[in-house]
Short mmCIF file of C-alpha atoms and ligand atoms in Angstrom, two decimals:
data_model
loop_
_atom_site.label_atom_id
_atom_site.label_comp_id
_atom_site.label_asym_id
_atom_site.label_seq_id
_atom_site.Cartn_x
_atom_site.Cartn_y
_atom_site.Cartn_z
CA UNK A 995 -67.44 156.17 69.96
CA UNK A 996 -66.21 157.18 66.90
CA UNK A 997 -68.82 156.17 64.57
CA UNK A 998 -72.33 156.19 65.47
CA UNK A 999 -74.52 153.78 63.64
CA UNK A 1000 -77.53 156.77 62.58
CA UNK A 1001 -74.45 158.14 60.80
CA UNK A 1002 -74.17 155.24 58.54
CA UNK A 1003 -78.00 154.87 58.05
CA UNK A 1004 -77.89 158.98 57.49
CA UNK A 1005 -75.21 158.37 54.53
CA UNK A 1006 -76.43 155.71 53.08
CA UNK A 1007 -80.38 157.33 53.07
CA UNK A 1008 -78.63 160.41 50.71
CA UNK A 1009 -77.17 157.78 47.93
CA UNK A 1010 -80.11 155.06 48.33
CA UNK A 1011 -82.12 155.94 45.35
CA UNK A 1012 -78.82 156.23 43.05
CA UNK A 1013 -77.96 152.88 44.76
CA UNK A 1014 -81.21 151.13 44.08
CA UNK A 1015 -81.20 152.11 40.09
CA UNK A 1016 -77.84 150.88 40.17
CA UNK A 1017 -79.18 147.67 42.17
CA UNK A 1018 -81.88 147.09 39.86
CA UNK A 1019 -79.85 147.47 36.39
CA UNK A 1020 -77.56 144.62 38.05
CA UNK A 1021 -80.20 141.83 39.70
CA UNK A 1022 -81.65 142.38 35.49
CA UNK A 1023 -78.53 141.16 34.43
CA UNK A 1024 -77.74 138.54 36.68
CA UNK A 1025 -79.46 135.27 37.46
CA UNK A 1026 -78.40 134.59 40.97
CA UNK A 1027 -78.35 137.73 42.69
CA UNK A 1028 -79.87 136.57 46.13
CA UNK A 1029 -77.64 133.49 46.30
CA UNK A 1030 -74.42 135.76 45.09
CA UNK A 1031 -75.85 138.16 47.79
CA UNK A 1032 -76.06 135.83 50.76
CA UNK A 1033 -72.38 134.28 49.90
CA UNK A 1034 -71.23 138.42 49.76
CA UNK A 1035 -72.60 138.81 53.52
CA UNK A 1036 -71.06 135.34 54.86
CA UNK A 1037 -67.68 136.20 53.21
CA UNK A 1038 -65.15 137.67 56.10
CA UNK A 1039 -62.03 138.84 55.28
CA UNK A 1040 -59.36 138.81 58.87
CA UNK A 1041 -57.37 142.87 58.71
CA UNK A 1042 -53.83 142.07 60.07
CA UNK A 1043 -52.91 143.80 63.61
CA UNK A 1044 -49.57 145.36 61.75
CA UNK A 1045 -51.46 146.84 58.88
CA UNK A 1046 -53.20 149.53 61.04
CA UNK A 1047 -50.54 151.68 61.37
CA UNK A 1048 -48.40 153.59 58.45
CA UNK A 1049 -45.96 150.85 57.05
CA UNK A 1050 -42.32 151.77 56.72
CA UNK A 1051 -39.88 151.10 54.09
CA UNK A 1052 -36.07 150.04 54.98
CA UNK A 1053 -35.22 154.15 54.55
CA UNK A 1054 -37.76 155.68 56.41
CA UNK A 1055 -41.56 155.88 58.57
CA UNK A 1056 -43.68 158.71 58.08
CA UNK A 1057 -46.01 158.14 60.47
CA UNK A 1058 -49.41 158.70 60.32
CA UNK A 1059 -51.78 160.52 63.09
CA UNK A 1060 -53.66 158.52 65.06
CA UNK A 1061 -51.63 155.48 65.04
CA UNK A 1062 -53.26 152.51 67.36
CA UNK A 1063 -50.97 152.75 70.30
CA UNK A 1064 -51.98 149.20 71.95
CA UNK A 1065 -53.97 146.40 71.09
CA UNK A 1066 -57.03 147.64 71.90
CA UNK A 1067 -56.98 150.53 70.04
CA UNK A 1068 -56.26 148.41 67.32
CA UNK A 1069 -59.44 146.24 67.82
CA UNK A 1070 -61.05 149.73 67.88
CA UNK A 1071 -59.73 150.55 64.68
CA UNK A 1072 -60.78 147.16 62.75
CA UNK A 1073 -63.95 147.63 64.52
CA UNK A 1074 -64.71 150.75 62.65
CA UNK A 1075 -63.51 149.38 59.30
CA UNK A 1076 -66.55 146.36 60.24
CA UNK A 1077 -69.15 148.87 61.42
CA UNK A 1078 -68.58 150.44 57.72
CA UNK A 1079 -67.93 147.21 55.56
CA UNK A 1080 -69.35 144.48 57.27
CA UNK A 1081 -66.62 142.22 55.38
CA UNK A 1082 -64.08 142.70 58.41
CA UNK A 1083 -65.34 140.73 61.24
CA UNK A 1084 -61.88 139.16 62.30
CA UNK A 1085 -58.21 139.70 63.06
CA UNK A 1086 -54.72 138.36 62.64
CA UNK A 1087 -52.50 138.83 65.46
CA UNK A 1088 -48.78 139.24 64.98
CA UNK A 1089 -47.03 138.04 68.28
CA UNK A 1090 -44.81 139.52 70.10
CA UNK A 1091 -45.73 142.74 68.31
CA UNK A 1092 -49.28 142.31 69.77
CA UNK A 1093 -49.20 140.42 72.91
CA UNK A 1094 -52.49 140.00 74.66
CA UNK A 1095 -51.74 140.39 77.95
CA UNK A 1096 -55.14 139.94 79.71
CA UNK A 1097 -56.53 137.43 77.06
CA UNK A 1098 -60.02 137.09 78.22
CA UNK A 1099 -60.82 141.55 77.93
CA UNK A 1100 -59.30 141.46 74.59
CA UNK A 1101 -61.61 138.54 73.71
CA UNK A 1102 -64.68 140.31 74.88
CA UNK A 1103 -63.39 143.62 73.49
CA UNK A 1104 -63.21 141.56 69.66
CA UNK A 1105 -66.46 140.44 70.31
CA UNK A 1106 -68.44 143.92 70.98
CA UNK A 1107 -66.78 144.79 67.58
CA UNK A 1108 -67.90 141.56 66.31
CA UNK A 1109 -64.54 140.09 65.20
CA UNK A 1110 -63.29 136.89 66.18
CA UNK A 1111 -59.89 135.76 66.03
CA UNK A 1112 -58.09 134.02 62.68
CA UNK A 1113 -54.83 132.66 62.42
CA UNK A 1114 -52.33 133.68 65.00
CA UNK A 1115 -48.73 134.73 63.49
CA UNK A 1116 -45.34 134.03 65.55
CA UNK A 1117 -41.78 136.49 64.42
CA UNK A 1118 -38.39 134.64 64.47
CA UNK A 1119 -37.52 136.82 61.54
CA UNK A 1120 -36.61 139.55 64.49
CA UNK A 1121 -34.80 139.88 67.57
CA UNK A 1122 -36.79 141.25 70.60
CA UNK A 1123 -35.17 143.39 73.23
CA UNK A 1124 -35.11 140.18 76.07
CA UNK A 1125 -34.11 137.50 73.68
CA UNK A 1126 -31.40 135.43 74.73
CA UNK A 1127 -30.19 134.07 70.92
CA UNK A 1128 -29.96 135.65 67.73
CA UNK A 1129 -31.98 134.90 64.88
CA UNK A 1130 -29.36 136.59 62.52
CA UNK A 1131 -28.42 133.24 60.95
CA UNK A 1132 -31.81 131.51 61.13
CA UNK A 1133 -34.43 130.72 63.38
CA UNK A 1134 -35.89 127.27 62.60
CA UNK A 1135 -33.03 126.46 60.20
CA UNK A 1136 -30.39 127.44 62.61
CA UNK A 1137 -27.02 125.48 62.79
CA UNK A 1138 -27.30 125.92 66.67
CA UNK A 1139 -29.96 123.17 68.02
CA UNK A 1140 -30.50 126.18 70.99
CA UNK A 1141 -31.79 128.82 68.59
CA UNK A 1142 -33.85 126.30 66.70
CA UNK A 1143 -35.24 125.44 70.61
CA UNK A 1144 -35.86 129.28 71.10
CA UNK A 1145 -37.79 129.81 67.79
CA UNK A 1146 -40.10 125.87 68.25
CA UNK A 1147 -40.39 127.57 72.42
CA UNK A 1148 -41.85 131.03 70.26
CA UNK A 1149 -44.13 129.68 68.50
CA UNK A 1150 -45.60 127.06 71.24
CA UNK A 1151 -46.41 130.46 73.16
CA UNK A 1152 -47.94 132.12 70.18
CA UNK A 1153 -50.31 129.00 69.87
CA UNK A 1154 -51.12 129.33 73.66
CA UNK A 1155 -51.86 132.85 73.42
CA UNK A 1156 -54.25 131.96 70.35
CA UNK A 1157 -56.27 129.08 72.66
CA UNK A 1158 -57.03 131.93 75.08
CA UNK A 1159 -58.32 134.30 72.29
CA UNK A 1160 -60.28 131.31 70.37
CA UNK A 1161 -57.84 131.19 67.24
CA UNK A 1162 -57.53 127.95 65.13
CA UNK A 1163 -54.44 128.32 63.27
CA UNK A 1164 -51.23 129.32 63.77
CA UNK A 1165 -48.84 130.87 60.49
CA UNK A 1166 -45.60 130.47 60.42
CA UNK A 1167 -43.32 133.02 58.33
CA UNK A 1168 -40.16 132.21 58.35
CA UNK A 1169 -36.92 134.63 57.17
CA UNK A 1170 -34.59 131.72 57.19
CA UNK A 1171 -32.49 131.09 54.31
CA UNK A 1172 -28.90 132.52 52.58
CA UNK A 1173 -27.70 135.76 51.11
CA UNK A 1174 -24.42 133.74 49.61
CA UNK A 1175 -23.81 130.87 48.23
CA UNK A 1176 -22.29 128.69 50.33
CA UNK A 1177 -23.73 130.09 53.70
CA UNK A 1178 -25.55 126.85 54.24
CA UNK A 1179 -26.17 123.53 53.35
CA UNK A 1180 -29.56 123.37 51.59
CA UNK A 1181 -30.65 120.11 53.09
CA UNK A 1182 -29.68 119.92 56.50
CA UNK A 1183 -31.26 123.70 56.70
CA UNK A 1184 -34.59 122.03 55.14
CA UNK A 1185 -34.23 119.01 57.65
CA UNK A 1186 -33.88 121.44 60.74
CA UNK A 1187 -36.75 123.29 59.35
CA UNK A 1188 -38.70 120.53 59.38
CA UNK A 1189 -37.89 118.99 62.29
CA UNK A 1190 -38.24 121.95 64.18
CA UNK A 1191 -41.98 122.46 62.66
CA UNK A 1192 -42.71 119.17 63.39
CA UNK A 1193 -42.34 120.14 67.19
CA UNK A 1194 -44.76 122.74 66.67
CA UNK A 1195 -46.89 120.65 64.88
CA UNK A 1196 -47.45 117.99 67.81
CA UNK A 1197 -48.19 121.44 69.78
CA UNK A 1198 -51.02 122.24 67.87
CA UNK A 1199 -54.57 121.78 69.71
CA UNK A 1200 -57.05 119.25 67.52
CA UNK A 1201 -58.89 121.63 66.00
CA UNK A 1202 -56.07 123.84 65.08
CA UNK A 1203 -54.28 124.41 61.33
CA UNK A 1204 -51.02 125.17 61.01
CA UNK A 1205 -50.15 127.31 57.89
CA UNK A 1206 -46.78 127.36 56.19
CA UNK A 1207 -46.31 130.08 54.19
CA UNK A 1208 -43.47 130.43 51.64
CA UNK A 1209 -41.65 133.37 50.41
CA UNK A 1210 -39.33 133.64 47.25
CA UNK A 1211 -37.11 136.45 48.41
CA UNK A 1212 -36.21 138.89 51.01
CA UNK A 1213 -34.52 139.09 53.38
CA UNK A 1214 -32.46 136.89 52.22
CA UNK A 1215 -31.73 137.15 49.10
CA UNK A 1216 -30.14 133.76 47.77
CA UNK A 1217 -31.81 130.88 49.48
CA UNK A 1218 -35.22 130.88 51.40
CA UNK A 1219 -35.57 127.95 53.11
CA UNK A 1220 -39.47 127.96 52.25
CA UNK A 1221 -39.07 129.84 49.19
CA UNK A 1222 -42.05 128.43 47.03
CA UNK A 1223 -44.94 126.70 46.89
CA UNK A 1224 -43.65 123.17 46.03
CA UNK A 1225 -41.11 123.52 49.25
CA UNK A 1226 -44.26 124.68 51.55
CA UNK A 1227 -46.14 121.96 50.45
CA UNK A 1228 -43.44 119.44 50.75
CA UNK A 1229 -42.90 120.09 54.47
CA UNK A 1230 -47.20 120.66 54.66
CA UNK A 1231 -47.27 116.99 53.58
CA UNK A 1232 -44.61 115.73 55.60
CA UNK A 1233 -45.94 117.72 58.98
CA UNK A 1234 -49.64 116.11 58.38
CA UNK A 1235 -53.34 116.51 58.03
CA UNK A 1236 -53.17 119.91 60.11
CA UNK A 1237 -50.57 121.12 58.36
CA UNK A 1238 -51.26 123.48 54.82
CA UNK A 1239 -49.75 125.85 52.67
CA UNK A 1240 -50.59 129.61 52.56
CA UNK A 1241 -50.36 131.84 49.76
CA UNK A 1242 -49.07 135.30 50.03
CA UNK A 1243 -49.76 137.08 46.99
CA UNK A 1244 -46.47 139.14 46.72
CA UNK A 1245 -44.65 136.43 47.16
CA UNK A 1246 -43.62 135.23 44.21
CA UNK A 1247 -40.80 135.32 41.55
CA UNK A 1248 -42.13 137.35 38.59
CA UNK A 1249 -44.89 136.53 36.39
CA UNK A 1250 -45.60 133.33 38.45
CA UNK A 1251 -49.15 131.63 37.52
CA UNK A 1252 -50.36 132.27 40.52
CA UNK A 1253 -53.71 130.94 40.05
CA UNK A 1254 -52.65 127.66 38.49
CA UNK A 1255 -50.58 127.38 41.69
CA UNK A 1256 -53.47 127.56 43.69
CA UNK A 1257 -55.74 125.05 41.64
CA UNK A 1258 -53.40 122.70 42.16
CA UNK A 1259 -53.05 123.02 45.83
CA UNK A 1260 -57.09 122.75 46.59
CA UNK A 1261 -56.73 119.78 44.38
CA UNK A 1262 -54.34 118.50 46.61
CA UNK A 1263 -56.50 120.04 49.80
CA UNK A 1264 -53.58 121.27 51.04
CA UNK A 1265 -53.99 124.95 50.55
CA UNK A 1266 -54.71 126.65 53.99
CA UNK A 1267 -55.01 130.45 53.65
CA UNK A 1268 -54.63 133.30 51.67
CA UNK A 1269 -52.55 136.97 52.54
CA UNK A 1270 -53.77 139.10 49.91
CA UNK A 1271 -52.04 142.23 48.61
CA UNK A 1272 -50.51 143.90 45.45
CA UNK A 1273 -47.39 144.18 44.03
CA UNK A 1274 -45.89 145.57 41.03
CA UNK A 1275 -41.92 144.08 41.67
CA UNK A 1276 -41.69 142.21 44.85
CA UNK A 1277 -43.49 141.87 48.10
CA UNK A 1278 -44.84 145.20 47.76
CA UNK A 1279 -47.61 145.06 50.19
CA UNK A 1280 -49.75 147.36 48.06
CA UNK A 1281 -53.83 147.70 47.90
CA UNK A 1282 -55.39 144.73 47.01
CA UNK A 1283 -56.06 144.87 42.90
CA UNK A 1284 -54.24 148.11 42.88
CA UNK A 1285 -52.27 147.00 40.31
CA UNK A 1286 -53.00 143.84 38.80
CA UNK A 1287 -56.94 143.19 38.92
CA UNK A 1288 -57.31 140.44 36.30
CA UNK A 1289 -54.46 138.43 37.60
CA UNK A 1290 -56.50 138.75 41.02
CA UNK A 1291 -59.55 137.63 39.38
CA UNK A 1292 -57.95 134.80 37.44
CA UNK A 1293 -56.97 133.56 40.81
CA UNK A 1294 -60.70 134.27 42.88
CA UNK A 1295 -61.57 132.06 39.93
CA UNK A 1296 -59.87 129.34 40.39
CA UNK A 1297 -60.65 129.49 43.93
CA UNK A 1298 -64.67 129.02 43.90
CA UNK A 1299 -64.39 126.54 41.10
CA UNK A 1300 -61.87 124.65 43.51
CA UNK A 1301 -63.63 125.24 46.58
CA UNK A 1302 -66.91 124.37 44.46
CA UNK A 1303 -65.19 120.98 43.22
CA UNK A 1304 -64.76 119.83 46.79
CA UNK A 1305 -67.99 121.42 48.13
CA UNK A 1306 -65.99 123.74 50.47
CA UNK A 1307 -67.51 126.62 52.31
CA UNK A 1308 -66.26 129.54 50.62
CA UNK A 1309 -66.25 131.41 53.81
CA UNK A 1310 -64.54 128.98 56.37
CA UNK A 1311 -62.93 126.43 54.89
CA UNK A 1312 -60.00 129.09 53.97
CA UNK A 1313 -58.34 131.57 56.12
CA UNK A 1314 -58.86 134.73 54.13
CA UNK A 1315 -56.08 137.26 55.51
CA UNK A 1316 -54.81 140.74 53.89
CA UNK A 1317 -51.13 141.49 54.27
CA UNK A 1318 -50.70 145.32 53.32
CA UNK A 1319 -48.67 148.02 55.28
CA UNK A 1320 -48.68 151.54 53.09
CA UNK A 1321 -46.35 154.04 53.20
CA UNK A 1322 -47.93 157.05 51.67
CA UNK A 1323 -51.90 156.60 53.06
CA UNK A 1324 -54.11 156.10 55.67
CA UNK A 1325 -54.01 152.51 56.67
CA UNK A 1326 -57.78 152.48 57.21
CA UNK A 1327 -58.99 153.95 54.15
CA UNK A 1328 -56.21 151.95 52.93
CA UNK A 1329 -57.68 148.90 53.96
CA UNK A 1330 -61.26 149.89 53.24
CA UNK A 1331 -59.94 149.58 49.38
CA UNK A 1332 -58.52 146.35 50.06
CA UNK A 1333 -61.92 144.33 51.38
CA UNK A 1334 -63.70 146.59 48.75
CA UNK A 1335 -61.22 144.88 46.11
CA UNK A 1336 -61.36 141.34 47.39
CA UNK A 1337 -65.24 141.54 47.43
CA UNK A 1338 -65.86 142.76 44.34
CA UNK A 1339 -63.58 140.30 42.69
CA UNK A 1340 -64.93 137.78 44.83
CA UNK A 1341 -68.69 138.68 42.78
CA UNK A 1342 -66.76 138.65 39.25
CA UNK A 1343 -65.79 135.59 40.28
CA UNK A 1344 -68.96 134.06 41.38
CA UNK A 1345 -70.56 135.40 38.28
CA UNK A 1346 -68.51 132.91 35.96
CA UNK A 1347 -70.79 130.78 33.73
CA UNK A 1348 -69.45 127.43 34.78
CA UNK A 1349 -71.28 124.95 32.47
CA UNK A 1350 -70.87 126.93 29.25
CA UNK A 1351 -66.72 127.28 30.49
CA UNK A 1352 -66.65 123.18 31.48
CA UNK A 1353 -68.29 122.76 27.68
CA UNK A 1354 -65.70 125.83 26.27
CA UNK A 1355 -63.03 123.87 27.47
CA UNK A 1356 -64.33 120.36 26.61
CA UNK A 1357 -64.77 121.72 22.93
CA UNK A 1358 -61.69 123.47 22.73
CA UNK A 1359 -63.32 126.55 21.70
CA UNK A 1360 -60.32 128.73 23.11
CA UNK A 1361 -62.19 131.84 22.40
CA UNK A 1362 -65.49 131.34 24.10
CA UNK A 1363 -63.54 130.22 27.46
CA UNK A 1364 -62.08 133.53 27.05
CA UNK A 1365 -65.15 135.74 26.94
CA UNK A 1366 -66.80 133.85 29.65
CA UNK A 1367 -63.83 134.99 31.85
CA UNK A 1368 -63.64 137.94 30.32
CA UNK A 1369 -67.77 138.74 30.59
CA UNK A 1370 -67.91 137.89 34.25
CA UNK A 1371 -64.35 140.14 35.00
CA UNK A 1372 -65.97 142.99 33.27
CA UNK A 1373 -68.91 143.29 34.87
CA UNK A 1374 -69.87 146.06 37.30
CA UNK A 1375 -70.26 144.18 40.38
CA UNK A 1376 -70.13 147.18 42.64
CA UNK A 1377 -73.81 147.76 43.90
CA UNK A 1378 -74.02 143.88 44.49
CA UNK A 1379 -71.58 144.29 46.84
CA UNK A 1380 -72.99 147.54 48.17
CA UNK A 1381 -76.19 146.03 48.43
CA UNK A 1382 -74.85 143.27 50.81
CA UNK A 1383 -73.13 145.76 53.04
CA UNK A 1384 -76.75 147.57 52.85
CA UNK A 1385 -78.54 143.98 54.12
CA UNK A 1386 -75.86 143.19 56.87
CA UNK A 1387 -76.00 146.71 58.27
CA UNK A 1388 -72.68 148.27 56.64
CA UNK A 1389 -72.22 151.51 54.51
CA UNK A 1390 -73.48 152.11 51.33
CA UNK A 1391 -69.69 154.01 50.42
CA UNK A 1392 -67.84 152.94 53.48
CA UNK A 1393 -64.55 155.65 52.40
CA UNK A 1394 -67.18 158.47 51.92
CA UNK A 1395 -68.55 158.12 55.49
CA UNK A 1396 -65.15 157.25 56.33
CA UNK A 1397 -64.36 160.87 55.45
CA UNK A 1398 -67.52 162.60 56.04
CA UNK A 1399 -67.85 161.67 59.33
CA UNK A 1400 -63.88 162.91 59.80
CA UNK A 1401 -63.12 159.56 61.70
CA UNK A 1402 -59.13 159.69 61.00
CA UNK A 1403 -59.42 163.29 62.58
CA UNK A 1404 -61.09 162.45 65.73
CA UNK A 1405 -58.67 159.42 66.02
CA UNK A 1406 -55.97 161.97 65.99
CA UNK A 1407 -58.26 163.91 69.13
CA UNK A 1408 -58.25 161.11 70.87
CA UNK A 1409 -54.76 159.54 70.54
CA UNK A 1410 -52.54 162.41 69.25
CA UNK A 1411 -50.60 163.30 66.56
CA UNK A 1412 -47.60 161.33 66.70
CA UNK A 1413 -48.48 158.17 67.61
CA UNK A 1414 -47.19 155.14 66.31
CA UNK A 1415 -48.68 151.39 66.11
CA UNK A 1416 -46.40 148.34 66.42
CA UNK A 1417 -45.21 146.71 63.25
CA UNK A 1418 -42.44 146.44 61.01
C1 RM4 B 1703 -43.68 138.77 55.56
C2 RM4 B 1703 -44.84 137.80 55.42
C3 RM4 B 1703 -45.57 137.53 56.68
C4 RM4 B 1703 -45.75 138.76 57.53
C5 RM4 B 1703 -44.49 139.58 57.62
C6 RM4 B 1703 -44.71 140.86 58.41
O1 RM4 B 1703 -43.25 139.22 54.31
O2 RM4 B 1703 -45.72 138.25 54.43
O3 RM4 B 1703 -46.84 136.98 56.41
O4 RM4 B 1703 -46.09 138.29 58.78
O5 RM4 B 1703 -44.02 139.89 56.34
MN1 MN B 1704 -47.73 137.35 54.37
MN1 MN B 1705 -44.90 139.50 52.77
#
C-alpha cells in the first residue's frame, strides 16, 4: 500500500480552513455551484497504460525510477493517481504493449482501484518481435492483401482482449501513409484502408464504438492516410453507426480551429473521443493546458454547448482519454497536472453564461460574446474542483500529498531504480 487513505484525510485536515474561505468566495460568485459540483465528481477522465512510464524522444530515454514493470503495476500506479484525484477512475490499454494475459485478475485488480476499462488501442504502426509481415510500408493501407490480413487479424484480438476486460470501444491509430511523393496511390491506399476497417468493423460486439483517429503528420511525413478530420470522418460515415471520429489534440497542422472542428463533428454525432495533451509544434504530448489554456477552453466550450444541444451525458457519451508521455518528469505528477487541467477547464467551461452568449451572438454584439468567454475562462475555478475531489473522497492538493507522502520514492523501494514501463 502505498497510500493510505488517513494520509489523504490528514493533508487535506491542514489546508481545510484555507480551502473552505476559498470555497466560500467561489459558491458567492457562482449560481450553480452544487449542479457544477455534482457534474465535477461524475466527470472521469481514462490515464493511458503508456503514459506511466518516462516517454522517450527519437534520441534518447531517461528513464525514470520506479517505472511500472507489468500491467499490474501499472493499474497500481493509476490507482494512486484515483485515490488522490478521484477524476481517474479508468484506463486505456495499448495492445500488444499491455497484454492481459489472465483477463479476469486484471479485471478484478481495476476494480479494487475503482477503474474500469475505456477504449482499447491496437499498434500496426510497429513491428513486434514474432510478427510474420512488416508494417514498414503500411499496415491497413498495405499494397500486400497479407499484411492488410495481419493488421484487420491485430485488431480483431485487441477487441477480444477488450470483451474480457469489459471495454466498449476499440481506437484505431494508424501510421499508414507516404514520406515521398509518389510512394502510393492516394486512393487505392484510402480504399484498402477502408476496406480493411470495415472488417474490423463487422468484428465489433453491439455495444462497442469503434474510434478512428486521424493524425496530420509523423511518421510519415507526406501523406497520412487518415491525416485529418474530414478523412476520419469520411471513412466514420462510410464504416457506420458504431463507427466515430476521435480527436487527438496534437494532432493537427498549425493553428487549426480546433474547436470549430469539434462543433461540427457533435453536430454531425459523429465525434467519439477525445486524447488530450499539449503541444507547442507538433504532436508534442505535453501537459494538458501547459501551453495553450484558452485554446483548450475554447474547445471544452464548444463541447458542453454541443453535448448540451443534443442532451448528451457529459460524462459517458464521450470517451475522455489523455495521450501524454514526458520526457523530463515524473509521469504521475505529470499526469496529476493533466486531470487537474482538464477539470478545471472543464468548470470554466461549465460556467459560460449561455443565454446572454445565444442573445450576444443573435445581436451581433461581438464584444459582449467576448467577455462572456472571456469572464467564465478567467475565473478561479480551482477550489470548485478541489471541493469535488473533497466530496468524492480525493485530495484536497493531490501533487502535495503526492510528494509529502514520498510515493515516487517508495515506488522506487519497491520496484527499483531502473525500471522501465512498456511504451514507445
Ligand atoms: C500516436 C497516437 C495514438 C497513440 C500513439 C502511441 O501519435 O496519438 O493515439 O496510441 O501515438
Ligand atoms: Mn492519440
Ligand atoms: Mn499522438
Amino acid at each position: 500500500m502505498f497510500l493510505e487513505k488517513y494520509s489523504i484525510e490528514k493533508h487535506n485536515e491542514v489546508s481545510l480552513k484555507d480551502h473552505q474561505r476559498r470555497f466560500s468566495f467561489i459558491s458567492s460568485e457562482v449560481s450553480n455551484t452544487e449542479n457544477i459540483l455534482k457534474k465535477l465528481i461524475d466527470f472521469q477522465v481514462a490515464i493511458p497504460s503508456w503514459a506511466l512510464g518516462t516517454g522517450g524522444t527519437r534520441f534518447a530515454r531517461f528513464a525514470g525510477g520506479g517505472e511500472p514493470r507489468s500491467l499490474e503495476e501499472k493499474i497500481e500506479d493509476i490507482g494512486l493517481l484515483h485515490a488522490l484525484n478521484r477524476s481517474s477512475g479508468a484506463i486505456s490499454l495499448h495492445i500488444p504493449w499491455d497484454i492481459p494475459s489472465n483477463a479476469s485478475h486484471i479485471k478484478a485488480l481495476a476494480a479494487q482501484n475503482g477503474l474500469r476499462f475505456d477504449a482499447m488501442n491496437s499498434n500496426t504502426f510497429q513491428d513486434q518481435p514474432d510478427q510474420e509481415l512488416s508494417y514498414k510500408f503500411g499496415s491497413m493501407q498495405h499494397v500486400n492483401k497479407e499484411v492488410r490480413k495481419q493488421a484487420i487479424d491485430h485488431n480483431i484480438e485487441v477487441i477480444k482482449y477488450g470483451i474480457e476486460l469489459g471495454s466498449e470501444s476499440l481506437t484505431v491509430w494508424l501510421s499508414d501513409g507516404s514520406c515521398f511523393p509518389g510512394q502510393l496511390n492516394f486512393r487505392k491506399a484510402f480504399q484498402n484502408t477502408l476496406e480493411s476497417l470495415q472488417e474490423v468493423y463487422a468484428a465489433l460486439p453491439e455495444s462497442w464504438k469503434m474510434f478512428v483517429e486521424y493524425k496530420a503528420f509523423e511518421p510519415n511525413f507526406y501523406s497520412t492516410t487518415v491525416g485529418d478530420w474530414g478523412q476520419s470522418l469520411l471513412y466514420a460515415t462510410k464504416l457506420g453507426p458504431k463507427a466515430y471520429t476521435l480527436v487527438d489534440l496534437g494532432h493537427h497542422l498549425p493553428n487549426a480551429n480546433i474547436e470549430q472542428i469539434v462543433a461540427l463533428l457533435l453536430m454531425e454525432q459523429k465525434l467519439g473521443g477525445f486524447h488530450f495533451n499539449d503541444s507547442k509544434y507538433g504532436d508534442d504530448d505535453l501537459t494538458v493546458g501547459s501551453i495553450k489554456p484558452y485554446q483548450l477552453f475554447l474547445i471544452f466550450n464548444e463541447l458542453v454547448e454541443g453535448m448540451d444541444a443534443r442532451g448528451m451525458n457529459h460524462a459517458t457519451d464521450l470517451g475522455w482519454m489523455i495521450d501524454a508521455s514526458h520526457n523530463v518528469k515524473d509521469p504521475l505528477e505529470d499526469l496529476l497536472q493533466s486531470v487537474e487541467a482538464i477539470m478545471i477547464t472543464y468548470a470554466q467551461a461549465l460556467l459560460v453564461d449561455r443565454k446572454k452568449l445565444v442573445a450576444a451572438q443573435q445581436e451581433n454584439d461581438v464584444v459582449t460574446a467576448q467577455e462572456i468567454l472571456q469572464q467564465a475562462f478567467r475565473t478561479d475555478v480551482r477550489a470548485l474542483v478541489a471541493e469535488a475531489r473533497l466530496r468524492s473522497g480525493g485530495a484536497l492538493h493531490p501533487l502535495a500529498v503526492f510528494r509529502g507522502e514520498k510515493i515516487r520514492e517508495q515506488l522506487i523501494k519497491a520496484r527499483g531504480a531502473k525500471t522501465v514501463a512498456t511504451g514507445l
